[in-house]
XYZ file of C-alpha atoms in Angstrom:
596
model
C -42.752 -25.856 26.827
C -43.890 -24.863 23.364
C -41.181 -23.300 21.205
C -43.313 -20.208 20.471
C -43.845 -19.565 24.181
C -40.107 -19.936 24.819
C -39.437 -17.386 22.076
C -41.933 -14.937 23.531
C -40.496 -15.309 27.031
C -36.984 -14.806 25.627
C -38.187 -11.663 23.855
C -39.595 -10.359 27.126
C -36.246 -10.940 28.818
C -34.419 -9.179 25.972
C -36.645 -6.106 26.134
C -36.365 -5.935 29.914
C -32.589 -6.332 29.689
C -32.416 -3.545 27.146
C -34.246 -1.170 29.472
C -31.905 -2.116 32.349
C -28.794 -1.620 30.228
C -29.632 1.968 29.355
C -30.831 2.685 32.879
C -32.899 5.610 31.573
C -36.536 5.768 32.560
C -38.949 6.058 29.647
C -41.019 9.225 29.931
C -42.951 9.113 26.661
C -45.730 6.579 26.231
C -44.397 4.178 23.605
C -40.682 4.711 24.357
C -40.136 1.056 25.232
C -36.332 1.044 25.140
C -35.988 4.308 27.098
C -33.884 6.136 24.496
C -36.061 9.256 24.702
C -37.686 8.783 21.292
C -40.541 6.670 19.913
C -39.185 5.044 16.750
C -38.727 1.767 14.865
C -36.775 0.209 17.758
C -39.883 0.558 19.925
C -42.060 -0.967 17.213
C -39.720 -3.968 17.161
C -39.941 -4.349 20.922
C -43.715 -3.924 20.702
C -43.954 -6.661 18.061
C -42.202 -9.140 20.362
C -45.100 -8.899 22.820
C -47.960 -8.428 20.349
C -51.000 -10.461 21.510
C -48.712 -12.513 23.785
C -50.890 -14.577 26.193
C -48.519 -14.040 29.121
C -49.085 -10.260 28.885
C -52.630 -10.838 30.172
C -51.133 -11.755 33.553
C -47.575 -10.364 33.554
C -46.609 -6.679 33.541
C -45.406 -6.316 29.930
C -43.746 -3.061 28.943
C -45.701 -3.007 25.655
C -49.015 -3.065 27.541
C -49.122 0.717 27.450
C -52.616 1.151 28.886
C -52.195 -1.615 31.459
C -55.342 -3.431 30.376
C -56.137 -6.589 28.361
C -52.568 -7.324 27.299
C -50.822 -5.892 24.217
C -53.360 -5.066 21.529
C -54.521 -2.371 19.100
C -55.323 0.043 21.933
C -51.658 -0.016 22.944
C -50.524 0.330 19.345
C -52.685 3.440 19.002
C -50.923 4.972 22.023
C -47.526 4.212 20.493
C -48.587 5.630 17.117
C -49.810 8.832 18.756
C -46.269 9.579 19.949
C -44.476 8.337 16.831
C -41.115 10.122 16.356
C -41.738 12.238 19.454
C -38.555 13.081 21.359
C -38.458 13.505 25.126
C -36.329 16.519 26.031
C -33.129 15.364 27.723
C -29.517 16.438 27.928
C -27.730 15.587 24.674
C -24.446 15.769 22.809
C -25.969 18.342 20.518
C -23.071 18.965 18.144
C -19.403 18.089 17.766
C -16.523 18.705 15.392
C -13.985 15.933 14.851
C -11.796 17.819 12.356
C -11.428 21.420 13.472
C -9.264 23.551 11.168
C -10.222 27.002 12.477
C -7.623 29.633 11.604
C -7.477 33.390 10.961
C -9.337 35.175 9.514
C -12.044 33.538 11.631
C -15.577 32.824 10.523
C -18.008 33.844 13.328
C -18.759 30.164 13.992
C -15.149 28.945 14.105
C -13.763 28.048 17.509
C -10.314 27.754 19.092
C -9.611 26.500 22.595
C -8.085 28.656 25.323
C -4.572 27.750 24.189
C -5.242 29.053 20.679
C -5.362 25.534 19.217
C -7.998 24.218 16.801
C -8.912 21.247 18.989
C -11.887 18.960 18.429
C -14.930 20.078 20.417
C -18.130 18.640 21.866
C -21.246 20.699 22.613
C -23.649 19.537 25.328
C -27.157 21.033 25.373
C -29.825 21.008 28.058
C -33.252 21.430 26.399
C -35.104 20.661 29.638
C -36.513 23.107 32.184
C -34.262 21.717 34.950
C -30.620 22.498 35.751
C -28.483 19.386 35.191
C -25.625 18.883 37.661
C -22.799 17.005 35.923
C -21.061 15.862 39.118
C -19.732 12.391 38.392
C -20.941 12.311 34.766
C -18.700 11.033 31.964
C -17.843 11.478 28.306
C -16.396 8.553 26.389
C -15.399 7.428 22.922
C -15.173 3.782 23.990
C -18.309 1.682 24.550
C -16.210 -0.690 26.683
C -15.018 2.130 28.947
C -18.001 4.292 29.853
C -16.002 6.135 32.536
C -13.193 7.299 30.264
C -13.372 11.019 31.123
C -15.117 12.357 34.230
C -16.629 15.833 34.432
C -15.265 17.988 37.261
C -17.495 18.494 40.297
C -19.624 21.626 40.360
C -20.192 21.821 36.609
C -23.828 22.518 35.695
C -25.836 23.055 32.529
C -28.780 25.356 33.145
C -32.073 25.074 31.196
C -31.560 26.025 27.564
C -27.809 26.432 27.980
C -24.863 24.919 26.133
C -21.534 23.605 27.406
C -18.452 23.346 25.171
C -15.852 20.698 26.017
C -12.684 20.366 23.922
C -11.532 16.870 22.999
C -7.769 17.398 22.854
C -6.343 14.325 24.642
C -5.162 16.193 27.744
C -4.269 13.257 29.997
C -3.647 13.087 33.750
C -0.074 11.904 33.174
C 0.717 15.086 31.226
C -1.284 17.418 33.493
C -1.265 15.972 37.030
C -1.736 19.389 38.657
C -4.498 20.506 36.284
C -6.833 17.593 35.657
C -9.465 17.521 34.277
C -7.498 19.995 32.179
C -8.877 23.561 32.328
C -7.463 25.995 29.741
C -6.912 29.753 30.243
C -10.328 30.582 28.734
C -12.212 28.310 31.118
C -12.799 25.363 28.748
C -12.367 21.814 30.033
C -10.528 19.263 27.859
C -11.080 15.496 27.648
C -8.365 12.840 27.704
C -9.339 11.672 24.209
C -9.607 13.150 20.731
C -12.419 12.544 18.250
C -11.739 10.173 15.361
C -12.416 11.816 12.001
C -12.976 8.386 10.463
C -15.991 7.666 12.704
C -16.271 6.394 16.268
C -18.500 5.835 19.292
C -19.380 8.888 21.417
C -21.530 8.936 24.539
C -22.603 11.039 27.503
C -22.895 8.846 30.614
C -24.713 9.644 33.874
C -23.144 9.570 37.324
C -23.698 5.841 37.905
C -21.196 5.134 35.118
C -23.704 2.908 33.361
C -26.701 5.009 32.289
C -26.327 6.289 28.735
C -27.879 9.762 28.638
C -27.114 10.148 24.925
C -24.930 8.318 22.438
C -23.935 8.068 18.781
C -24.175 4.340 18.220
C -22.805 2.075 16.830
C -20.633 5.026 15.761
C -20.907 8.397 14.076
C -19.971 8.408 10.359
C -16.805 9.749 8.746
C -16.390 13.452 9.457
C -15.328 16.324 7.220
C -12.934 19.170 7.986
C -14.687 22.212 9.499
C -18.060 20.471 9.140
C -19.792 19.659 12.414
C -22.244 16.839 13.139
C -25.097 16.419 15.557
C -28.781 16.813 16.330
C -30.570 19.155 13.945
C -33.152 21.422 15.469
C -36.243 22.090 13.382
C -36.170 25.695 14.610
C -38.792 28.320 13.797
C -38.531 31.952 14.834
C -42.075 32.930 15.775
C -41.099 36.500 16.672
C -38.026 37.677 14.729
C -36.056 40.887 15.016
C -38.004 43.495 13.081
C -41.402 41.994 13.879
C -44.243 44.515 13.925
C -45.101 45.531 17.487
C -47.935 47.568 18.928
C -46.657 49.761 21.750
C -48.030 52.178 24.315
C -46.525 54.375 27.027
C -49.025 53.844 29.872
C -50.516 56.784 31.780
C -52.395 57.094 35.028
C -55.606 56.273 33.164
C -54.179 52.763 32.564
C -53.768 52.074 36.279
C -56.799 49.775 36.398
C -55.907 47.716 33.344
C -53.662 45.354 35.285
C -52.307 42.731 32.876
C -55.388 42.641 30.640
C -53.299 44.302 27.925
C -51.245 41.076 27.609
C -54.292 38.993 26.544
C -54.873 37.843 22.953
C -58.234 39.586 22.690
C -57.128 42.980 24.030
C -57.969 45.920 21.714
C -54.696 47.694 20.871
C -56.033 49.428 17.737
C -55.238 52.882 19.176
C -51.645 51.996 20.003
C -48.666 53.008 17.853
C -46.906 50.364 15.747
C -43.362 49.811 14.523
C -40.685 47.155 14.043
C -38.588 45.811 16.912
C -36.358 46.708 18.701
C -37.947 49.607 20.467
C -36.119 52.175 22.551
C -33.662 55.018 22.206
C -29.971 55.120 21.852
C -28.259 52.497 19.676
C -29.727 49.324 18.181
C -33.355 50.437 17.839
C -35.685 50.292 14.833
C -38.494 52.199 16.349
C -37.454 55.221 18.377
C -39.783 55.891 21.348
C -37.657 58.502 23.076
C -40.045 61.383 22.430
C -43.055 59.495 23.828
C -41.257 57.916 26.772
C -38.251 59.852 28.117
C -39.113 62.195 30.992
C -42.667 60.779 30.882
C -42.640 57.151 32.065
C -40.010 54.455 32.585
C -42.514 51.772 31.451
C -43.447 50.703 27.906
C -46.123 48.145 27.011
C -45.411 46.072 23.888
C -47.619 43.529 22.092
C -46.434 41.343 19.191
C -48.940 39.077 17.444
C -47.850 35.921 15.602
C -49.972 33.282 13.911
C -49.263 29.529 14.085
C -52.118 28.808 11.709
C -53.201 25.194 12.049
C -49.853 23.974 13.399
C -50.279 21.894 16.545
C -47.988 23.419 19.210
C -47.340 19.868 20.459
C -45.095 19.496 17.395
C -42.475 21.640 19.137
C -40.269 20.552 22.044
C -38.393 23.729 22.950
C -39.486 27.319 23.555
C -36.849 30.016 23.955
C -37.028 33.763 24.498
C -34.002 35.707 23.269
C -33.798 39.225 24.665
C -31.675 42.311 24.256
C -32.793 44.719 26.958
C -31.837 47.860 28.826
C -32.734 47.934 31.697
C -35.410 45.291 32.535
C -38.622 43.585 31.441
C -41.450 41.199 32.260
C -42.685 38.910 29.447
C -46.089 37.253 28.923
C -47.469 34.760 26.405
C -51.188 34.858 25.689
C -51.827 36.669 28.962
C -49.739 34.309 31.114
C -46.524 35.254 32.879
C -43.330 33.878 31.324
C -40.204 35.410 32.824
C -38.599 38.638 33.986
C -35.246 40.341 34.387
C -34.327 43.221 36.685
C -38.014 43.806 37.488
C -39.719 44.770 40.793
C -42.094 42.465 42.663
C -45.170 44.564 41.865
C -45.705 46.103 38.465
C -47.866 49.237 38.337
C -48.261 51.266 35.146
C -45.228 53.459 35.949
C -42.784 50.797 37.158
C -39.022 51.131 36.882
C -36.353 48.468 36.721
C -34.491 47.524 39.882
C -31.206 48.971 38.628
C -29.413 50.507 35.669
C -28.142 47.638 33.530
C -24.812 48.328 31.765
C -25.631 49.302 28.185
C -22.868 47.049 26.805
C -24.725 44.020 28.207
C -27.632 44.744 25.858
C -25.514 44.230 22.746
C -25.974 40.435 22.853
C -29.078 38.285 23.226
C -29.742 36.609 26.554
C -31.321 33.216 25.872
C -34.035 32.114 28.304
C -35.399 28.562 28.213
C -39.211 28.542 28.427
C -39.849 24.831 27.992
C -42.131 24.846 31.048
C -44.430 27.303 29.248
C -44.590 25.520 25.899
C -48.195 24.539 26.672
C -49.210 28.222 26.486
C -48.773 28.228 22.701
C -51.972 27.746 20.724
C -52.924 27.170 17.116
C -53.905 30.411 15.387
C -53.119 33.871 16.794
C -50.774 34.244 19.781
C -49.447 37.344 21.550
C -46.024 37.898 23.065
C -46.344 40.849 25.447
C -43.449 42.639 27.109
C -43.517 45.250 29.860
C -40.281 47.125 29.181
C -38.603 48.883 32.092
C -36.104 51.726 32.192
C -34.322 52.417 35.487
C -35.539 56.033 35.468
C -38.003 57.928 33.299
C -35.286 60.506 32.627
C -32.608 57.997 31.605
C -31.365 58.388 28.024
C -30.795 54.694 27.248
C -33.541 52.124 26.721
C -33.982 48.992 24.570
C -36.399 46.093 24.245
C -35.681 43.594 21.447
C -37.334 40.159 21.811
C -37.112 37.042 19.666
C -39.292 33.995 20.355
C -38.013 30.687 18.975
C -39.493 27.178 18.987
C -37.649 24.026 17.954
C -38.060 20.309 17.550
C -35.027 18.064 17.883
C -34.840 15.806 14.823
C -34.159 12.140 15.463
C -31.576 11.583 12.719
C -28.186 13.329 13.210
C -26.980 15.544 10.388
C -23.900 17.310 9.037
C -23.626 21.100 9.394
C -21.483 23.095 6.977
C -22.129 26.054 9.297
C -21.297 24.983 12.834
C -23.072 26.717 15.724
C -21.122 26.098 18.954
C -23.116 27.483 21.860
C -26.289 27.985 19.820
C -29.245 25.977 18.493
C -28.262 24.022 15.417
C -29.560 24.925 11.994
C -30.978 22.462 9.471
C -28.210 20.211 8.215
C -27.544 17.487 5.687
C -28.548 13.836 6.031
C -25.245 12.532 4.711
C -22.462 12.976 2.176
C -22.975 11.922 -1.432
C -20.410 9.330 -2.514
C -17.683 10.341 -4.962
C -18.077 10.292 -8.733
C -16.207 7.448 -10.381
C -14.648 8.052 -13.822
C -14.086 4.938 -15.897
C -10.676 6.027 -17.242
C -7.918 7.512 -15.104
C -6.054 10.754 -15.760
C -2.809 10.438 -17.791
C -1.095 11.102 -21.138
C -2.504 9.491 -24.288
C -0.578 8.834 -27.517
C -2.828 6.784 -29.780
C -3.511 7.059 -33.496
C -5.166 10.265 -34.796
C -8.675 8.718 -34.825
C -8.264 7.233 -31.345
C -10.490 8.373 -28.435
C -11.603 7.497 -24.894
C -15.141 6.378 -24.036
C -15.581 7.928 -20.621
C -18.451 7.011 -18.285
C -19.342 8.648 -14.978
C -21.079 6.820 -12.128
C -22.029 7.254 -8.471
C -23.086 4.946 -5.651
C -25.629 7.155 -3.841
C -29.223 6.393 -4.770
C -31.034 9.443 -6.110
C -27.865 11.496 -6.681
C -27.358 13.601 -9.818
C -23.985 13.903 -11.584
C -22.924 17.298 -12.937
C -19.735 17.947 -14.930
C -17.883 20.855 -16.579
C -15.295 21.040 -19.354
C -14.056 24.634 -18.874
C -12.236 24.298 -15.549
C -15.051 25.809 -13.487
C -16.280 23.991 -10.394
C -19.514 22.046 -11.009
C -22.366 22.534 -8.546
C -26.008 21.522 -8.155
C -26.905 24.380 -10.519
C -23.863 24.559 -12.770
C -22.566 22.069 -15.303
C -23.894 19.463 -17.704
C -26.042 16.643 -16.287
C -24.820 13.099 -16.861
C -27.222 10.224 -16.265
C -25.305 6.907 -16.428
C -28.550 5.007 -16.919
C -29.397 6.633 -20.254
C -26.492 8.802 -21.450
C -23.807 7.321 -23.732
C -20.119 7.545 -22.792
C -18.447 10.918 -23.278
C -16.118 10.906 -26.306
C -12.712 12.272 -25.283
C -10.595 12.759 -28.417
C -8.504 15.812 -27.516
C -6.885 17.377 -24.471
C -9.783 17.671 -22.037
C -10.289 18.767 -18.446
C -13.391 17.306 -16.816
C -14.602 18.187 -13.331
C -17.483 16.158 -11.883
C -19.599 16.240 -8.741
C -22.593 14.283 -7.423
C -25.398 16.153 -5.645
C -28.596 15.230 -3.859
C -31.161 17.462 -2.110
C -30.693 17.410 1.655
C -27.193 15.903 1.391
C -23.674 17.346 1.278
C -22.188 17.332 -2.217
C -19.508 14.820 -3.058
C -15.994 16.122 -3.450
C -15.171 17.419 -6.926
C -13.305 14.901 -9.079
C -10.948 16.581 -11.583
C -9.316 14.569 -14.377
C -7.014 15.949 -17.062
C -6.642 13.899 -20.258
C -3.610 15.169 -22.166
C -3.347 14.319 -25.854
C 0.242 15.087 -26.811
C -0.583 15.715 -30.466
C -2.697 18.624 -29.225
C 0.063 19.855 -26.929
C 2.790 20.100 -29.547
C 0.366 21.824 -31.940
C -1.104 24.219 -29.364
C -1.719 27.643 -30.974
C -0.093 30.850 -29.674
C -3.443 32.152 -28.386
C -6.006 29.479 -27.497
C -9.640 30.579 -27.517
C -10.717 32.282 -24.295
C -7.207 33.122 -23.079
C -5.870 36.715 -22.913
C -3.493 37.904 -25.593
C -1.728 40.737 -23.778
C -1.146 42.444 -20.476
C 0.855 42.255 -17.248
C 3.446 44.856 -18.253
C 5.405 42.891 -20.846
C 5.087 41.638 -24.404
C 2.225 39.342 -23.496
C 1.724 35.585 -23.265
C 2.836 32.966 -25.733
C 1.053 29.680 -25.115
C 2.407 27.543 -27.964
C 5.333 25.163 -27.830
C 8.347 26.486 -29.754
C 7.860 25.203 -33.342
C 11.628 24.955 -33.778
C 11.937 22.657 -30.761
C 9.050 20.501 -32.010
C 10.478 20.173 -35.534
C 14.027 19.582 -34.294
C 13.077 16.698 -32.022
C 10.552 15.179 -34.414
C 8.746 12.085 -33.209
C 10.716 11.912 -29.938
C 9.183 15.122 -28.584
C 6.102 13.305 -27.237
C 8.216 10.797 -25.342
C 10.287 13.706 -24.018
C 7.139 15.386 -22.703
C 6.066 12.211 -20.910
C 9.488 12.019 -19.254
C 9.039 15.455 -17.631
C 7.285 15.542 -14.201
C 3.940 17.179 -14.901
C 1.405 18.856 -12.597
C -2.049 19.818 -13.880
C -3.507 22.901 -12.155
C -7.191 23.396 -12.901
C -9.509 26.291 -12.130
C -11.762 28.839 -13.813
C -9.871 30.777 -16.489
C -11.031 34.002 -14.830
C -9.309 32.932 -11.600
C -6.109 32.554 -13.602
C -6.246 35.745 -15.611
C -9.161 37.613 -14.037
C -11.348 40.430 -15.135
C -10.012 43.981 -14.671
C -6.695 42.629 -13.448
C -8.076 40.515 -10.566
C -6.602 37.088 -11.389
C -3.469 35.307 -10.207
C -1.306 36.314 -13.177
C -2.049 40.083 -12.939
C -1.871 40.221 -9.117
C 0.708 37.562 -8.327
C 0.951 36.716 -4.628
C -1.676 39.355 -3.821
C -4.280 36.993 -5.227
C -5.242 33.586 -3.818
C -7.613 31.137 -5.506
C -8.735 27.548 -4.908
C -7.202 25.150 -7.422
C -7.343 21.441 -8.219
C -3.814 20.046 -8.482
């Protein structure tokens, strides 16, 4: 057999084996390796079978149109779906170094035992409830059945599931395994490795990889989460301008025509959402509605311009409501809550919903209706329902959100457990390297250090400060190692340096203190920029005692080097403050970040 034919046949076997290993059926045309996305891996598999003679007779996976083998027609089909992601259950976000502690940020999370355990967020972006009976989570590619979900656990469309990774083993919890904490969170029998590791969600056969971070996720940062960024766009935000109308008997024949894009609502009132009466409203409709009608018709226009709705993969309606509603998109029914089967102009809700329930958004997955979006003008219409026309509480506040799951995982400085992820960072910029280390220097008077700064991340920019303040992307001097000469350090100097890059997390701040002892022993009583009085006593005295310096002569510098020394560096205003707000004026009442 010719060597080229052997190679092609081997490639066919490899591609087929790859599909069998994952066990996931490809649902997007062009997703040859069944990983739910059309990307460079599929192009590689496609290239193995490009113009292969055997594909004219065999059923090749790259023969996307099933005709005439693998050719340009098939490549066009693959290209059409390039970077398209098939909605499927995913490990949406996780935190491998959780340091949540009081006072809590709104997005910090403790487990039911009050511990800051690692956590894993699972998200179902599909329009089908996923039953996790027999599914697994694992951090070991050689043990796909490491931790089994308990029976009866489900993830409904558009919902999130938080699992803590706290190494709660069967041996330690034989009567409560899988471990369930007092707040109803399940815990795995493994922890997440901050240094980077494998992580996968495995289907009930113990072999099918539903989603994985492979070969491993990168090194993680404390209180920074990692996962799948959602390119989210709020089409209808809180405060959007709405046209609204309290229907009367004359509207009885309108039916649902008022929900259509082309309906003339020019005579309706307008105002920002939410609409209602009581608390949490922007547009009060109590005078028009209470004691008149329990129904309110609302239309909110939004314009996609020339954006192709096929770009998006998720559609979600977020609603605060009291007591019920029916929602429509471009004249087509979407969803309802607490609404009757028929909907005349004077409908009421089925019951009185507790007002406290309306204080938070209910998130409703509308993936099945994503095809109703259109380029240009769209209309979200809501038939709001009070339980009684005389009731004194009513609220309708909708938000309509679309999202596209990005292929490349990202870091999130703001974690969002239980919510769609925000845009994140592609990676972490590598640290700045300083050519000379921090220490004491005792050279001749004309001696100095030639200091260079460098960084290993392509496209990163180095910023540095000399006044103790923290450098940022917008603060500090720019140092370009390719063209800038070394920095001349010829006196006691504090340099703080950082590397930044758009779309990436900043490097950590490198702080080096270069202490020239000739400067130290000659330090003036009041260095420039430092306060000269205050704090309820005679005031500061920064200089070394001249008597001590003269008494010890040349040995004083060696004496200073023999003393254990700690350099504390921060903005001078954090030390001494303005209007008595620094550490020295306030003592232990004030807390500031410092480089030690």
